[in-house]
């Protein structure tokens, strides 16, 4: 059965995506980036670094995590179209760029948060990404409190509601499309492992931890594969 046939014959599709979904929008995988003084992104984007070296955290964050000119690509728009057709029931994403929502997807579970959402750690007032981008040094609220991005930093727990809903949707899916992720770390491996049917499709340039479980593997760019659906 082809990818298109699987979609045609499925009424309850769930999509799970990683960094590879947004690279065509000009957003690189930050894991390869070096932070302050040669430190890796995982160290700089940690809770402890944010608390202890806040100004340096934001120096890195503005450069590597905020892309104000990024726009959704064909993959994002194709998924939004599948939702409009009643086929796609949910998007689960490891990305924090908010591009799925900008493309028109409504049911989106952002496991690691969203850079468009920021809040004052003192009074809770909400701020957009533009405010953080334009600020200098440590972004502060009118009350004087530090503004924190509403993203999950290393060393912070995942939102349990997001995780539970993601697992529930994966378990209920007739077809699970996984794209742009190696599936090598939690919670990606747990979510995909919870899928119980026989239409698991993996779209990725390189092998993943779940290739042996997949019913169909497509070695191509995510935006290329999903983009074809826009013309169907």
Coordinates of N, CA and C in Angstrom, one line a residue:
X1 N 0.8 -1.2 0.0 CA 0.0 0.0 0.0 C 0.9 1.2 0.0
X2 N 0.6 2.2 -0.9 CA 1.4 3.4 -0.9 C 1.0 4.4 0.2
X3 N 1.8 5.4 0.3 CA 1.6 6.4 1.4 C 0.2 7.1 1.1
X4 N -0.1 7.4 -0.1 CA -1.3 8.1 -0.5 C -2.5 7.2 -0.2
X5 N -2.3 5.9 -0.5 CA -3.4 4.9 -0.3 C -3.7 4.7 1.2
X6 N -2.6 4.7 2.0 CA -2.8 4.6 3.5 C -3.6 5.8 4.0
X7 N -3.3 7.0 3.5 CA -4.1 8.2 3.9 C -5.5 8.1 3.5
X8 N -5.7 7.7 2.2 CA -7.1 7.6 1.7 C -7.9 6.6 2.5
X9 N -7.3 5.5 3.0 CA -8.0 4.5 3.7 C -8.0 4.6 5.2
X10 N -7.5 5.8 5.7 CA -7.5 6.0 7.1 C -8.3 7.2 7.5
X11 N -9.1 7.1 8.5 CA -10.0 8.2 9.0 C -9.5 8.8 10.3
X12 N -8.5 8.3 10.9 CA -8.0 8.8 12.1 C -6.4 8.8 12.1
X13 N -5.9 9.9 11.5 CA -4.4 10.0 11.3 C -3.8 10.9 12.4
X14 N -2.7 10.6 12.9 CA -1.9 11.4 13.8 C -0.5 11.6 13.2
X15 N 0.0 12.8 13.4 CA 1.3 13.1 12.9 C 2.2 13.5 14.1
X16 N 3.4 12.9 14.1 CA 4.4 13.2 15.1 C 5.7 13.7 14.4
X17 N 6.1 14.9 14.7 CA 7.2 15.5 14.0 C 8.3 16.1 14.9
X18 N 9.5 16.2 14.3 CA 10.7 16.7 15.0 C 11.3 17.9 14.2
X19 N 12.6 18.2 14.4 CA 13.2 19.3 13.8 C 13.2 19.3 12.3
X20 N 13.3 18.1 11.7 CA 13.3 18.0 10.3 C 12.1 18.6 9.5
X21 N 11.0 18.8 10.3 CA 9.8 19.3 9.7 C 10.0 20.8 9.4
X22 N 10.8 21.5 10.2 CA 10.9 22.9 10.0 C 12.2 23.4 9.4
X23 N 13.1 22.5 9.0 CA 14.4 22.9 8.4 C 14.1 23.7 7.0
X24 N 13.1 23.3 6.3 CA 12.8 23.9 5.0 C 12.3 25.4 5.2
X25 N 11.9 25.7 6.5 CA 11.5 27.0 6.8 C 12.7 27.9 7.3
X26 N 13.9 27.3 7.2 CA 15.1 28.0 7.6 C 15.4 27.9 9.1
X27 N 14.8 27.0 9.8 CA 15.1 26.8 11.2 C 16.0 25.6 11.4
X28 N 17.2 25.8 11.7 CA 18.2 24.6 11.8 C 17.9 23.9 13.1
X29 N 18.5 22.7 13.2 CA 18.4 21.9 14.4 C 19.4 22.5 15.3
X30 N 19.0 23.1 16.4 CA 19.9 23.8 17.3 C 20.9 22.9 18.0
X31 N 20.7 21.6 18.0 CA 21.6 20.7 18.7 C 23.0 20.8 18.2
X32 N 23.2 21.2 17.0 CA 24.5 21.3 16.4 C 25.2 22.7 16.7
X33 N 24.4 23.6 17.3 CA 24.9 24.9 17.6 C 25.8 24.9 18.8
X34 N 26.8 25.8 18.8 CA 27.6 26.0 20.0 C 27.2 27.2 20.7
X35 N 27.2 27.1 22.0 CA 26.7 28.2 22.8 C 27.9 29.1 23.4
X36 N 27.7 29.7 24.5 CA 28.6 30.6 25.1 C 29.9 29.9 25.4
X37 N 31.0 30.4 24.9 CA 32.4 29.9 25.2 C 32.5 28.4 24.7
X38 N 31.9 28.1 23.6 CA 32.0 26.8 23.0 C 31.1 25.7 23.7
X39 N 30.3 26.1 24.6 CA 29.4 25.2 25.3 C 28.3 24.7 24.3
X40 N 27.8 23.5 24.4 CA 26.8 23.0 23.5 C 25.4 23.5 23.9
X41 N 24.5 23.5 22.9 CA 23.2 24.0 23.2 C 22.5 23.4 24.3
X42 N 22.7 22.1 24.5 CA 22.0 21.4 25.6 C 22.4 22.0 27.0
X43 N 23.6 22.5 27.1 CA 24.1 23.1 28.4 C 23.5 24.5 28.5
X44 N 23.5 25.3 27.5 CA 23.1 26.7 27.5 C 21.5 26.7 27.7
X45 N 20.9 25.8 27.0 CA 19.4 25.8 27.1 C 18.9 24.9 28.2
X46 N 19.6 25.0 29.4 CA 19.2 24.2 30.5 C 18.6 25.1 31.6
X47 N 17.8 24.5 32.5 CA 17.2 25.3 33.6 C 18.3 26.0 34.4
X48 N 19.3 25.2 34.8 CA 20.4 25.7 35.6 C 21.1 26.9 35.0
X49 N 21.4 26.8 33.7 CA 22.1 27.9 33.0 C 21.2 29.1 33.0
X50 N 19.9 28.9 32.7 CA 18.9 30.0 32.7 C 18.9 30.8 34.0
X51 N 18.9 30.0 35.1 CA 18.8 30.6 36.5 C 20.1 31.3 36.8
X52 N 21.2 30.7 36.5 CA 22.5 31.2 37.0 C 23.2 32.1 36.1
X53 N 22.9 32.0 34.8 CA 23.6 32.9 33.8 C 22.6 33.4 32.8
X54 N 21.6 34.1 33.3 CA 20.4 34.5 32.6 C 20.7 35.3 31.4
X55 N 21.6 36.3 31.5 CA 21.9 37.2 30.4 C 22.5 36.4 29.2
X56 N 23.5 35.5 29.6 CA 24.1 34.7 28.6 C 23.2 33.7 27.9
X57 N 22.2 33.2 28.7 CA 21.2 32.4 28.2 C 20.4 33.1 27.0
X58 N 20.0 34.3 27.3 CA 19.2 35.0 26.3 C 20.1 35.5 25.1
X59 N 21.4 35.6 25.3 CA 22.2 35.9 24.2 C 22.2 34.8 23.2
X60 N 22.2 33.6 23.7 CA 22.2 32.4 22.8 C 20.8 32.2 22.3
X61 N 19.8 32.3 23.2 CA 18.4 32.1 22.8 C 17.9 32.9 21.7
X62 N 18.2 34.2 21.7 CA 17.8 35.1 20.6 C 18.4 34.7 19.3
X63 N 19.7 34.2 19.3 CA 20.4 33.9 18.1 C 20.0 32.5 17.5
X64 N 19.7 31.6 18.4 CA 19.5 30.2 17.9 C 18.1 29.7 18.0
X65 N 17.2 30.4 18.7 CA 15.9 29.8 18.9 C 14.8 30.7 18.4
X66 N 15.1 32.0 18.1 CA 14.0 32.9 17.6 C 14.3 33.2 16.1
X67 N 13.3 32.9 15.2 CA 13.4 33.1 13.8 C 12.2 33.9 13.4
X68 N 12.2 35.2 13.6 CA 10.9 36.0 13.3 C 10.5 36.0 11.8
X69 N 11.4 35.7 10.9 CA 11.1 35.7 9.5 C 10.7 34.3 9.0
X70 N 10.7 33.3 9.8 CA 10.4 31.9 9.4 C 8.9 31.8 9.1
X71 N 8.6 31.1 8.0 CA 7.2 30.9 7.7 C 6.9 29.4 7.5
X72 N 5.7 29.0 7.6 CA 5.4 27.5 7.4 C 5.8 27.1 6.0
X73 N 6.2 25.8 5.9 CA 6.6 25.3 4.6 C 5.5 24.3 4.1
X74 N 5.7 23.6 3.0 CA 4.7 22.7 2.4 C 4.2 21.6 3.4
X75 N 5.1 21.2 4.3 CA 4.8 20.1 5.2 C 3.7 20.6 6.2
X76 N 3.9 21.8 6.7 CA 3.0 22.4 7.7 C 1.6 22.6 7.0
X77 N 1.6 23.2 5.8 CA 0.4 23.4 5.1 C -0.4 22.1 4.7
X78 N 0.4 21.1 4.3 CA -0.2 19.8 4.0 C -1.0 19.2 5.2
X79 N -0.3 19.3 6.4 CA -1.0 18.8 7.6 C -2.2 19.5 7.9
X80 N -2.2 20.9 7.8 CA -3.4 21.7 8.0 C -4.5 21.3 7.1
X81 N -4.1 21.0 5.8 CA -5.1 20.6 4.9 C -5.7 19.3 5.2
X82 N -4.9 18.3 5.7 CA -5.4 17.0 6.1 C -6.4 17.1 7.2
X83 N -6.1 18.1 8.1 CA -7.0 18.3 9.2 C -8.4 18.9 8.7
X84 N -8.3 19.8 7.8 CA -9.5 20.4 7.2 C -10.4 19.3 6.5
X85 N -9.7 18.3 5.9 CA -10.4 17.2 5.3 C -11.0 16.2 6.2
X86 N -10.7 16.4 7.5 CA -11.2 15.5 8.5 C -10.4 14.2 8.7
X87 N -9.2 14.2 8.0 CA -8.3 13.0 8.1 C -7.4 13.0 9.3
X88 N -6.7 14.2 9.5 CA -5.7 14.3 10.6 C -6.4 14.8 11.8
X89 N -6.2 14.0 12.9 CA -6.9 14.3 14.2 C -6.0 15.1 15.1
X90 N -4.7 15.0 15.0 CA -3.8 15.8 15.8 C -2.4 15.8 15.3
X91 N -1.7 16.9 15.6 CA -0.2 17.1 15.3 C 0.5 17.1 16.7
X92 N 1.5 16.2 16.8 CA 2.3 16.2 18.0 C 3.7 16.6 17.5
X93 N 4.2 17.6 18.2 CA 5.5 18.1 17.7 C 6.5 18.4 18.8
X94 N 7.8 18.1 18.5 CA 8.9 18.4 19.4 C 9.4 19.8 19.2
X95 N 8.9 20.5 18.1 CA 9.4 21.8 17.8 C 8.7 22.9 18.6
X96 N 9.4 24.0 18.8 CA 8.8 25.1 19.6 C 8.6 26.4 18.7
X97 N 8.6 26.2 17.4 CA 8.6 27.4 16.5 C 7.1 27.9 16.2
X98 N 6.1 27.1 16.6 CA 4.8 27.5 16.4 C 4.3 27.5 14.9
X99 N 5.0 26.9 14.0 CA 4.7 27.0 12.6 C 3.5 26.2 12.2
X100 N 3.2 25.1 13.0 CA 2.0 24.3 12.7 C 0.7 25.1 12.9
X101 N 0.7 25.9 13.9 CA -0.5 26.7 14.2 C -0.6 27.9 13.2
X102 N 0.5 28.4 12.8 CA 0.5 29.5 11.8 C 0.0 29.0 10.4
X103 N 0.3 27.7 10.2 CA -0.2 27.1 8.9 C -1.6 26.8 8.9
X104 N -2.3 26.8 10.1 CA -3.7 26.5 10.1 C -4.1 25.3 10.9
X105 N -3.1 24.5 11.4 CA -3.5 23.4 12.3 C -4.1 23.9 13.6
X106 N -5.1 23.2 14.0 CA -5.8 23.6 15.3 C -5.5 22.7 16.5
X107 N -5.4 21.4 16.2 CA -5.1 20.5 17.3 C -3.7 20.1 17.3
X108 N -2.9 20.9 18.0 CA -1.4 20.7 18.1 C -1.0 20.6 19.5
X109 N -0.2 19.5 19.7 CA 0.4 19.3 21.0 C 1.9 19.5 21.0
X110 N 2.3 20.7 21.6 CA 3.7 21.1 21.5 C 4.4 20.6 22.8
X111 N 5.1 19.5 22.6 CA 5.7 18.8 23.8 C 6.7 19.7 24.5
X112 N 7.4 20.5 23.8 CA 8.4 21.3 24.4 C 8.1 22.8 24.5
X113 N 6.8 23.1 24.3 CA 6.4 24.5 24.4 C 6.4 25.3 23.1
X114 N 6.4 26.6 23.2 CA 6.3 27.5 22.0 C 7.0 28.8 22.3
X115 N 7.9 29.2 21.4 CA 8.6 30.4 21.7 C 7.7 31.7 21.6
X116 N 6.6 31.5 21.0 CA 5.6 32.7 20.9 C 5.0 33.0 22.3
X117 N 5.1 32.1 23.2 CA 4.6 32.3 24.5 C 5.7 32.5 25.6
X118 N 5.6 33.6 26.3 CA 6.5 34.0 27.3 C 5.8 34.6 28.5
X119 N 6.3 34.5 29.6 CA 5.6 35.0 30.8 C 6.5 35.6 31.9
X120 N 6.0 36.5 32.6 CA 6.8 37.1 33.7 C 6.8 36.1 34.9
X121 N 8.0 35.9 35.4 CA 8.1 34.9 36.5 C 7.6 35.5 37.8
X122 N 7.3 36.8 37.8 CA 6.8 37.4 39.1 C 5.3 37.5 39.0
X123 N 4.8 38.2 38.0 CA 3.3 38.5 38.0 C 2.5 37.6 37.0
X124 N 3.3 36.9 36.1 CA 2.6 36.0 35.1 C 2.1 36.7 33.9
X125 N 2.4 38.0 33.7 CA 1.9 38.7 32.5 C 2.5 38.0 31.2
X126 N 1.7 37.9 30.2 CA 2.2 37.2 28.9 C 2.8 38.2 28.0
X127 N 3.8 37.7 27.3 CA 4.6 38.5 26.3 C 4.8 37.6 25.1
X128 N 4.9 38.3 23.9 CA 5.1 37.5 22.7 C 6.6 37.4 22.4
X129 N 7.0 36.6 21.4 CA 8.4 36.4 21.0 C 9.0 37.7 20.6
X130 N 8.3 38.6 19.9 CA 8.8 39.9 19.4 C 9.4 40.7 20.6
X131 N 8.7 40.7 21.7 CA 9.2 41.5 22.8 C 10.5 41.0 23.3
X132 N 10.7 39.7 23.4 CA 11.9 39.1 23.8 C 13.0 39.4 22.8
X133 N 12.7 39.3 21.5 CA 13.6 39.5 20.4 C 14.2 40.9 20.4
X134 N 13.3 41.9 20.7 CA 13.7 43.3 20.7 C 14.4 43.7 22.0
X135 N 14.3 43.0 23.0 CA 14.8 43.4 24.3 C 16.4 43.2 24.3
X136 N 17.0 43.8 25.2 CA 18.4 43.8 25.4 C 18.8 43.2 26.7
X137 N 19.8 42.3 26.8 CA 20.1 41.7 28.0 C 19.0 40.8 28.5
X138 N 18.6 40.9 29.7 CA 17.6 40.1 30.3 C 16.2 40.8 30.1
X139 N 15.3 40.2 29.3 CA 14.0 40.8 29.1 C 13.2 40.9 30.5
X140 N 12.7 42.0 30.7 CA 11.9 42.2 32.0 C 10.5 42.7 31.8
X141 N 9.7 42.4 32.7 CA 8.3 42.8 32.7 C 8.2 44.2 33.3
X142 N 7.1 44.9 33.1 CA 6.9 46.2 33.6 C 7.0 46.2 35.1
X143 N 6.7 45.0 35.8 CA 6.8 44.9 37.2 C 8.3 44.7 37.7
X144 N 9.2 44.4 36.7 CA 10.6 44.2 37.0 C 11.0 42.7 37.0
X145 N 10.0 41.8 36.9 CA 10.3 40.4 36.9 C 10.9 40.0 35.6
X146 N 11.7 38.9 35.7 CA 12.3 38.3 34.5 C 11.3 37.6 33.6
X147 N 11.3 37.8 32.3 CA 10.4 37.1 31.4 C 11.0 35.8 30.9
X148 N 10.3 34.7 31.1 CA 10.8 33.4 30.8 C 10.1 32.8 29.6
X149 N 10.8 32.3 28.6 CA 10.1 31.6 27.5 C 9.4 30.4 28.0
X150 N 8.2 30.2 27.4 CA 7.4 29.1 27.9 C 7.8 27.8 27.0
X151 N 9.0 27.5 27.2 CA 9.6 26.3 26.5 C 10.2 25.4 27.6
X152 N 10.2 24.1 27.3 CA 10.8 23.2 28.3 C 12.3 23.1 28.1
X153 N 13.0 23.6 29.1 CA 14.5 23.6 29.1 C 15.0 22.3 29.6
X154 N 16.2 22.0 29.3 CA 16.9 20.8 29.8 C 16.9 20.8 31.3
X155 N 16.4 19.7 31.9 CA 16.4 19.7 33.4 C 15.0 20.0 33.9
X156 N 14.1 20.4 33.0 CA 12.7 20.7 33.4 C 11.8 19.6 33.0
X157 N 10.7 19.3 33.7 CA 9.8 18.2 33.3 C 8.9 18.6 32.2
X158 N 8.5 17.6 31.4 CA 7.5 17.9 30.3 C 6.1 18.1 31.0
X159 N 5.3 18.8 30.2 CA 3.9 19.0 30.7 C 3.2 17.7 30.6
X160 N 2.7 17.2 31.7 CA 2.1 15.9 31.8 C 0.8 15.8 30.9
X161 N 0.1 16.9 30.9 CA -1.1 16.9 30.0 C -0.8 16.7 28.6
X162 N 0.2 17.4 28.1 CA 0.7 17.3 26.7 C 1.1 15.8 26.4
X163 N 1.9 15.3 27.4 CA 2.4 13.9 27.2 C 1.3 12.9 27.2
X164 N 0.4 13.0 28.1 CA -0.7 12.1 28.2 C -1.6 12.1 26.9
X165 N -1.9 13.3 26.5 CA -2.8 13.5 25.3 C -2.0 13.0 24.0
X166 N -0.7 13.2 24.0 CA 0.0 12.7 22.8 C 0.0 11.2 22.8
X167 N 0.2 10.6 23.9 CA 0.2 9.1 24.0 C -1.2 8.6 23.6
X168 N -2.2 9.3 24.1 CA -3.6 8.8 23.9 C -3.9 8.9 22.4
X169 N -3.5 10.0 21.7 CA -3.8 10.1 20.3 C -3.0 9.1 19.5
X170 N -1.8 8.8 19.9 CA -1.0 7.8 19.1 C -1.6 6.4 19.3
X171 N -2.1 6.1 20.5 CA -2.7 4.8 20.7 C -4.0 4.6 19.9
X172 N -4.7 5.7 19.7 CA -6.0 5.6 19.0 C -5.9 5.8 17.5
X173 N -4.7 6.1 17.0 CA -4.5 6.4 15.6 C -4.7 5.1 14.7
X174 N -5.3 5.3 13.6 CA -5.3 4.2 12.6 C -4.0 4.3 11.8
X175 N -3.5 5.5 11.6 CA -2.3 5.7 10.9 C -1.5 6.7 11.6
X176 N -0.2 6.4 11.8 CA 0.7 7.3 12.5 C 1.8 7.7 11.6
X177 N 1.9 9.0 11.3 CA 3.0 9.5 10.4 C 4.1 10.1 11.3
X178 N 5.3 9.7 11.2 CA 6.4 10.2 12.0 C 7.4 10.8 11.0
X179 N 7.8 12.0 11.2 CA 8.7 12.7 10.3 C 9.7 13.6 10.9
X180 N 10.9 13.7 10.4 CA 11.9 14.6 10.8 C 12.5 14.4 12.2
X181 N 12.5 13.2 12.7 CA 13.0 12.9 14.0 C 13.7 11.5 14.0
X182 N 14.7 11.4 14.8 CA 15.5 10.1 14.9 C 14.8 9.1 15.8
X183 N 13.8 9.6 16.7 CA 13.1 8.8 17.6 C 14.0 8.1 18.6
X184 N 15.1 8.8 19.0 CA 16.1 8.1 19.8 C 15.9 8.5 21.3
X185 N 15.1 9.5 21.6 CA 15.0 10.0 23.0 C 13.6 10.1 23.4
X186 N 13.4 10.1 24.7 CA 12.1 10.3 25.3 C 11.6 11.8 25.1
X187 N 10.4 12.0 24.8 CA 9.2 11.1 24.8 C 8.9 10.5 23.4
X188 N 9.7 10.9 22.4 CA 9.4 10.4 21.1 C 9.3 8.9 21.0
X189 N 10.3 8.2 21.6 CA 10.3 6.7 21.5 C 9.1 6.1 22.2
X190 N 8.6 6.8 23.4 CA 7.5 6.2 24.1 C 6.2 6.4 23.3
X191 N 6.1 7.6 22.7 CA 4.8 7.9 21.9 C 4.7 7.0 20.7
X192 N 5.7 6.8 20.0 CA 5.7 5.9 18.8 C 5.5 4.5 19.3
X193 N 6.1 4.1 20.4 CA 6.0 2.7 20.9 C 4.5 2.4 21.3
X194 N 3.7 3.5 21.6 CA 2.4 3.2 22.0 C 1.4 3.0 20.9
X195 N 1.9 3.2 19.6 CA 1.0 3.0 18.4 C 0.8 1.5 18.3
X196 N -0.5 1.1 18.0 CA -0.9 -0.3 18.1 C -1.3 -0.9 16.7
X197 N -1.3 -0.1 15.6 CA -1.9 -0.6 14.4 C -0.8 -0.8 13.3
X198 N -1.2 -0.9 12.1 CA -0.3 -1.4 11.1 C -0.1 -0.4 9.9
X199 N -0.1 0.9 10.3 CA 0.1 1.9 9.3 C 1.1 3.0 9.9
X200 N 2.2 2.5 10.3 CA 3.2 3.4 10.8 C 4.1 3.8 9.7
X201 N 4.2 5.1 9.4 CA 5.0 5.6 8.3 C 6.1 6.5 8.9
X202 N 7.3 6.2 8.5 CA 8.4 7.1 8.9 C 9.0 7.8 7.7
X203 N 9.1 9.1 7.8 CA 9.6 9.9 6.8 C 10.9 10.6 7.4
X204 N 12.1 10.2 6.9 CA 13.3 10.7 7.5 C 14.5 10.5 6.6
X205 N 15.4 11.4 6.5 CA 16.5 11.3 5.7 C 17.5 10.1 6.1
X206 N 17.5 9.9 7.4 CA 18.4 8.9 7.9 C 17.6 7.8 8.7
X207 N 18.3 6.7 9.0 CA 17.6 5.6 9.8 C 17.2 6.1 11.2
X208 N 16.1 5.5 11.7 CA 15.6 5.9 13.0 C 15.6 4.6 13.9
X209 N 15.3 4.8 15.2 CA 15.3 3.7 16.1 C 14.1 2.8 15.9
X210 N 13.1 3.2 15.1 CA 11.9 2.5 14.9 C 11.7 2.0 13.5
X211 N 12.7 2.0 12.7 CA 12.6 1.5 11.3 C 12.1 0.1 11.2
X212 N 12.5 -0.8 12.1 CA 12.1 -2.2 12.0 C 10.6 -2.3 12.3
X213 N 10.0 -1.4 13.1 CA 8.6 -1.4 13.4 C 7.7 -0.8 12.3
X214 N 8.3 0.0 11.4 CA 7.6 0.8 10.5 C 7.0 -0.1 9.4
X215 N 5.8 0.3 8.9 CA 5.1 -0.4 7.8 C 5.5 0.2 6.5
X216 N 6.0 1.4 6.5 CA 6.5 2.1 5.3 C 7.5 3.1 5.8
X217 N 8.7 3.1 5.1 CA 9.8 4.0 5.3 C 10.0 4.8 4.1
X218 N 10.0 6.2 4.2 CA 10.3 7.0 3.0 C 11.5 7.9 3.3
X219 N 12.5 7.7 2.6 CA 13.8 8.4 2.7 C 13.8 9.6 1.8
X220 N 13.2 10.7 2.3 CA 13.1 11.9 1.5 C 12.8 13.1 2.5
X221 N 12.8 14.3 1.9 CA 12.5 15.5 2.7 C 11.1 15.5 3.1
X222 N 10.8 15.9 4.3 CA 9.4 15.9 4.8 C 8.6 16.8 4.0
X223 N 9.1 18.0 3.7 CA 8.3 18.9 2.9 C 8.0 18.4 1.5
X224 N 8.9 17.6 0.9 CA 8.7 17.1 -0.4 C 7.6 16.0 -0.4
X225 N 7.6 15.1 0.5 CA 6.6 14.0 0.6 C 5.3 14.6 1.0
X226 N 5.2 15.4 2.0 CA 3.8 15.9 2.4 C 3.3 16.9 1.4
X227 N 4.3 17.7 0.8 CA 3.9 18.7 -0.2 C 3.1 18.1 -1.3
X228 N 3.4 16.9 -1.7 CA 2.6 16.3 -2.8 C 1.1 16.2 -2.5
X229 N 0.8 16.1 -1.2 CA -0.6 15.9 -0.9 C -1.4 17.1 -1.1
X230 N -0.7 18.3 -1.3 CA -1.5 19.5 -1.5 C -2.0 19.6 -2.9
X231 N -1.5 18.8 -3.8 CA -2.0 18.8 -5.2 C -2.9 17.6 -5.5
X232 N -3.3 16.9 -4.4 CA -4.2 15.7 -4.6 C -5.6 16.2 -4.5

